[in-house]
Amino acid sequence: QLQLEESGGGSVQAGGSLRLSCLAPGFTSKDCGIDWYRQAEGEQREWVSSITRDGQTTYADSVMGRFTLSKDGATGTVYLQMQSLRPEDTAMYICMSNPSTRCTFCNNVTRICHTSRSFRGQGTQVTVSA
């Protein structure tokens, strides 16, 4: 199963910024929407933001106006720009393909493709200190 890869997490002080990335290294997708979720220790997973295959974005109320989701059309990399971070943003951030439809990642060299409705990464930790 092809896995997505998140990066960009780290530790920052409140008010700081981080940019998370989500991609499938060596692969590109033209039709996958991507969702970002986060899960704080001991808490349930929380939806953060989504971007459709066409680039439309939606955000949870808790991050609206502070987080911006975008996609590089050439590489398929999805970026979650996080600003004005708060201690309550501390969590493991996980990206996954939108499960409502199957979508495809194709290898940039071999053009071998993988289709699924459940691509996901293992997450990147974001820690915000007061």
PDB file of N, CA and C in Angstrom, residues 1-7 21-25 27-29 32-36 76-78 93-98 103-105 114 116-124:
ATOM      1  N   GLN A   1       0.853  -1.190   0.000  1.00  0.00           N
ATOM      2  CA  GLN A   1       0.000   0.000   0.000  1.00  0.00           C
ATOM      3  C   GLN A   1       0.890   1.242   0.000  1.00  0.00           C
ATOM      4  N   LEU A   2       0.684   2.095  -0.964  1.00  0.00           N
ATOM      5  CA  LEU A   2       1.449   3.337  -1.045  1.00  0.00           C
ATOM      6  C   LEU A   2       1.097   4.221   0.140  1.00  0.00           C
ATOM      7  N   GLN A   3       2.113   4.778   0.792  1.00  0.00           N
ATOM      8  CA  GLN A   3       1.892   5.642   1.955  1.00  0.00           C
ATOM      9  C   GLN A   3       2.204   7.087   1.621  1.00  0.00           C
ATOM     10  N   LEU A   4       1.434   7.984   2.203  1.00  0.00           N
ATOM     11  CA  LEU A   4       1.758   9.397   2.126  1.00  0.00           C
ATOM     12  C   LEU A   4       2.811   9.708   3.184  1.00  0.00           C
ATOM     13  N   GLU A   5       3.478  10.830   2.998  1.00  0.00           N
ATOM     14  CA  GLU A   5       4.536  11.217   3.923  1.00  0.00           C
ATOM     15  C   GLU A   5       4.325  12.658   4.346  1.00  0.00           C
ATOM     16  N   GLU A   6       4.210  12.872   5.646  1.00  0.00           N
ATOM     17  CA  GLU A   6       4.087  14.226   6.171  1.00  0.00           C
ATOM     18  C   GLU A   6       5.444  14.696   6.682  1.00  0.00           C
ATOM     19  N   SER A   7       5.664  15.996   6.610  1.00  0.00           N
ATOM     20  CA  SER A   7       6.882  16.574   7.165  1.00  0.00           C
ATOM     21  C   SER A   7       6.599  18.013   7.576  1.00  0.00           C
ATOM     22  N   SER A  21       3.910  19.536   5.116  1.00  0.00           N
ATOM     23  CA  SER A  21       3.806  19.045   3.746  1.00  0.00           C
ATOM     24  C   SER A  21       3.268  17.629   3.750  1.00  0.00           C
ATOM     25  N   CYS A  22       2.572  17.300   2.688  1.00  0.00           N
ATOM     26  CA  CYS A  22       2.036  15.951   2.512  1.00  0.00           C
ATOM     27  C   CYS A  22       2.252  15.558   1.063  1.00  0.00           C
ATOM     28  N   LEU A  23       2.960  14.454   0.852  1.00  0.00           N
ATOM     29  CA  LEU A  23       3.176  13.988  -0.503  1.00  0.00           C
ATOM     30  C   LEU A  23       3.428  12.497  -0.499  1.00  0.00           C
ATOM     31  N   ALA A  24       3.375  11.913  -1.653  1.00  0.00           N
ATOM     32  CA  ALA A  24       3.793  10.532  -1.856  1.00  0.00           C
ATOM     33  C   ALA A  24       5.091  10.603  -2.647  1.00  0.00           C
ATOM     34  N   PRO A  25       6.225  10.448  -2.007  1.00  0.00           N
ATOM     35  CA  PRO A  25       7.508  10.648  -2.680  1.00  0.00           C
ATOM     36  C   PRO A  25       7.640   9.838  -3.967  1.00  0.00           C
ATOM     37  N   PHE A  27       5.681  10.037  -6.489  1.00  0.00           N
ATOM     38  CA  PHE A  27       4.380   9.828  -7.103  1.00  0.00           C
ATOM     39  C   PHE A  27       3.627  11.152  -7.211  1.00  0.00           C
ATOM     40  N   THR A  28       2.734  11.225  -8.171  1.00  0.00           N
ATOM     41  CA  THR A  28       1.886  12.393  -8.349  1.00  0.00           C
ATOM     42  C   THR A  28       0.450  11.933  -8.537  1.00  0.00           C
ATOM     43  N   SER A  29      -0.472  12.723  -7.977  1.00  0.00           N
ATOM     44  CA  SER A  29      -1.885  12.434  -8.164  1.00  0.00           C
ATOM     45  C   SER A  29      -2.570  13.626  -8.802  1.00  0.00           C
ATOM     46  N   CYS A  32      -6.653  13.161  -6.382  1.00  0.00           N
ATOM     47  CA  CYS A  32      -6.861  12.919  -4.955  1.00  0.00           C
ATOM     48  C   CYS A  32      -7.145  14.221  -4.204  1.00  0.00           C
ATOM     49  N   GLY A  33      -8.242  14.253  -3.494  1.00  0.00           N
ATOM     50  CA  GLY A  33      -8.428  15.286  -2.496  1.00  0.00           C
ATOM     51  C   GLY A  33      -7.701  14.853  -1.233  1.00  0.00           C
ATOM     52  N   ILE A  34      -7.210  15.803  -0.468  1.00  0.00           N
ATOM     53  CA  ILE A  34      -6.441  15.483   0.726  1.00  0.00           C
ATOM     54  C   ILE A  34      -7.081  16.113   1.951  1.00  0.00           C
ATOM     55  N   ASP A  35      -7.205  15.309   2.991  1.00  0.00           N
ATOM     56  CA  ASP A  35      -7.713  15.784   4.281  1.00  0.00           C
ATOM     57  C   ASP A  35      -6.570  15.800   5.288  1.00  0.00           C
ATOM     58  N   TRP A  36      -6.593  16.789   6.156  1.00  0.00           N
ATOM     59  CA  TRP A  36      -5.667  16.825   7.294  1.00  0.00           C
ATOM     60  C   TRP A  36      -6.487  16.608   8.567  1.00  0.00           C
ATOM     61  N   GLY A  76       1.980  17.864  -6.842  1.00  0.00           N
ATOM     62  CA  GLY A  76       0.916  17.245  -6.049  1.00  0.00           C
ATOM     63  C   GLY A  76       1.110  17.404  -4.559  1.00  0.00           C
ATOM     64  N   THR A  77       2.182  18.049  -4.137  1.00  0.00           N
ATOM     65  CA  THR A  77       2.421  18.242  -2.716  1.00  0.00           C
ATOM     66  C   THR A  77       1.356  19.168  -2.137  1.00  0.00           C
ATOM     67  N   VAL A  78       0.835  18.780  -0.991  1.00  0.00           N
ATOM     68  CA  VAL A  78      -0.162  19.595  -0.297  1.00  0.00           C
ATOM     69  C   VAL A  78       0.504  20.228   0.909  1.00  0.00           C
ATOM     70  N   TYR A  93      -0.271  15.487  13.424  1.00  0.00           N
ATOM     71  CA  TYR A  93      -1.013  15.883  12.233  1.00  0.00           C
ATOM     72  C   TYR A  93      -0.826  14.818  11.153  1.00  0.00           C
ATOM     73  N   ILE A  94      -1.936  14.367  10.609  1.00  0.00           N
ATOM     74  CA  ILE A  94      -1.937  13.251   9.678  1.00  0.00           C
ATOM     75  C   ILE A  94      -2.663  13.663   8.410  1.00  0.00           C
ATOM     76  N   CYS A  95      -2.081  13.357   7.257  1.00  0.00           N
ATOM     77  CA  CYS A  95      -2.786  13.624   6.005  1.00  0.00           C
ATOM     78  C   CYS A  95      -3.265  12.304   5.411  1.00  0.00           C
ATOM     79  N   MET A  96      -4.385  12.377   4.736  1.00  0.00           N
ATOM     80  CA  MET A  96      -4.924  11.185   4.091  1.00  0.00           C
ATOM     81  C   MET A  96      -5.765  11.604   2.906  1.00  0.00           C
ATOM     82  N   SER A  97      -5.923  10.705   1.972  1.00  0.00           N
ATOM     83  CA  SER A  97      -6.772  10.995   0.826  1.00  0.00           C
ATOM     84  C   SER A  97      -8.226  10.972   1.273  1.00  0.00           C
ATOM     85  N   ASN A  98      -9.017  11.809   0.640  1.00  0.00           N
ATOM     86  CA  ASN A  98     -10.433  11.854   0.988  1.00  0.00           C
ATOM     87  C   ASN A  98     -11.075  10.516   0.672  1.00  0.00           C
ATOM     88  N   CYS A 103      -8.985   7.282  -5.564  1.00  0.00           N
ATOM     89  CA  CYS A 103      -8.135   8.159  -6.354  1.00  0.00           C
ATOM     90  C   CYS A 103      -6.808   7.457  -6.613  1.00  0.00           C
ATOM     91  N   THR A 104      -5.969   8.096  -7.432  1.00  0.00           N
ATOM     92  CA  THR A 104      -4.799   7.397  -7.973  1.00  0.00           C
ATOM     93  C   THR A 104      -3.526   8.209  -7.828  1.00  0.00           C
ATOM     94  N   PHE A 105      -2.469   7.544  -7.402  1.00  0.00           N
ATOM     95  CA  PHE A 105      -1.115   8.106  -7.452  1.00  0.00           C
ATOM     96  C   PHE A 105      -0.324   7.302  -8.476  1.00  0.00           C
ATOM     97  N   HIS A 114      -1.213   3.496  -8.363  1.00  0.00           N
ATOM     98  CA  HIS A 114      -1.890   2.857  -7.236  1.00  0.00           C
ATOM     99  C   HIS A 114      -3.214   3.583  -7.009  1.00  0.00           C
ATOM    100  N   SER A 116      -6.702   3.843  -4.607  1.00  0.00           N
ATOM    101  CA  SER A 116      -7.257   3.492  -3.294  1.00  0.00           C
ATOM    102  C   SER A 116      -8.168   4.616  -2.832  1.00  0.00           C
ATOM    103  N   ARG A 117      -8.951   4.356  -1.817  1.00  0.00           N
ATOM    104  CA  ARG A 117      -9.683   5.432  -1.163  1.00  0.00           C
ATOM    105  C   ARG A 117      -9.136   5.664   0.247  1.00  0.00           C
ATOM    106  N   SER A 118      -7.934   5.110   0.509  1.00  0.00           N
ATOM    107  CA  SER A 118      -7.416   5.208   1.885  1.00  0.00           C
ATOM    108  C   SER A 118      -5.913   5.398   1.951  1.00  0.00           C
ATOM    109  N   PHE A 119      -5.382   6.268   1.124  1.00  0.00           N
ATOM    110  CA  PHE A 119      -3.977   6.618   1.297  1.00  0.00           C
ATOM    111  C   PHE A 119      -3.834   7.453   2.566  1.00  0.00           C
ATOM    112  N   ARG A 120      -2.780   7.212   3.321  1.00  0.00           N
ATOM    113  CA  ARG A 120      -2.547   8.022   4.506  1.00  0.00           C
ATOM    114  C   ARG A 120      -1.088   7.954   4.912  1.00  0.00           C
ATOM    115  N   GLY A 121      -0.683   8.933   5.723  1.00  0.00           N
ATOM    116  CA  GLY A 121       0.668   8.952   6.251  1.00  0.00           C
ATOM    117  C   GLY A 121       0.676   8.563   7.713  1.00  0.00           C
ATOM    118  N   GLN A 122       1.856   8.599   8.302  1.00  0.00           N
ATOM    119  CA  GLN A 122       1.983   8.229   9.708  1.00  0.00           C
ATOM    120  C   GLN A 122       1.939   9.431  10.636  1.00  0.00           C
ATOM    121  N   GLY A 123       2.007  10.618  10.063  1.00  0.00           N
ATOM    122  CA  GLY A 123       1.844  11.814  10.872  1.00  0.00           C
ATOM    123  C   GLY A 123       3.131  12.534  11.181  1.00  0.00           C
ATOM    124  N   THR A 124       2.986  13.809  11.525  1.00  0.00           N
ATOM    125  CA  THR A 124       4.110  14.631  11.964  1.00  0.00           C
ATOM    126  C   THR A 124       3.657  15.391  13.207  1.00  0.00           C
TER     127      THR A 124
END
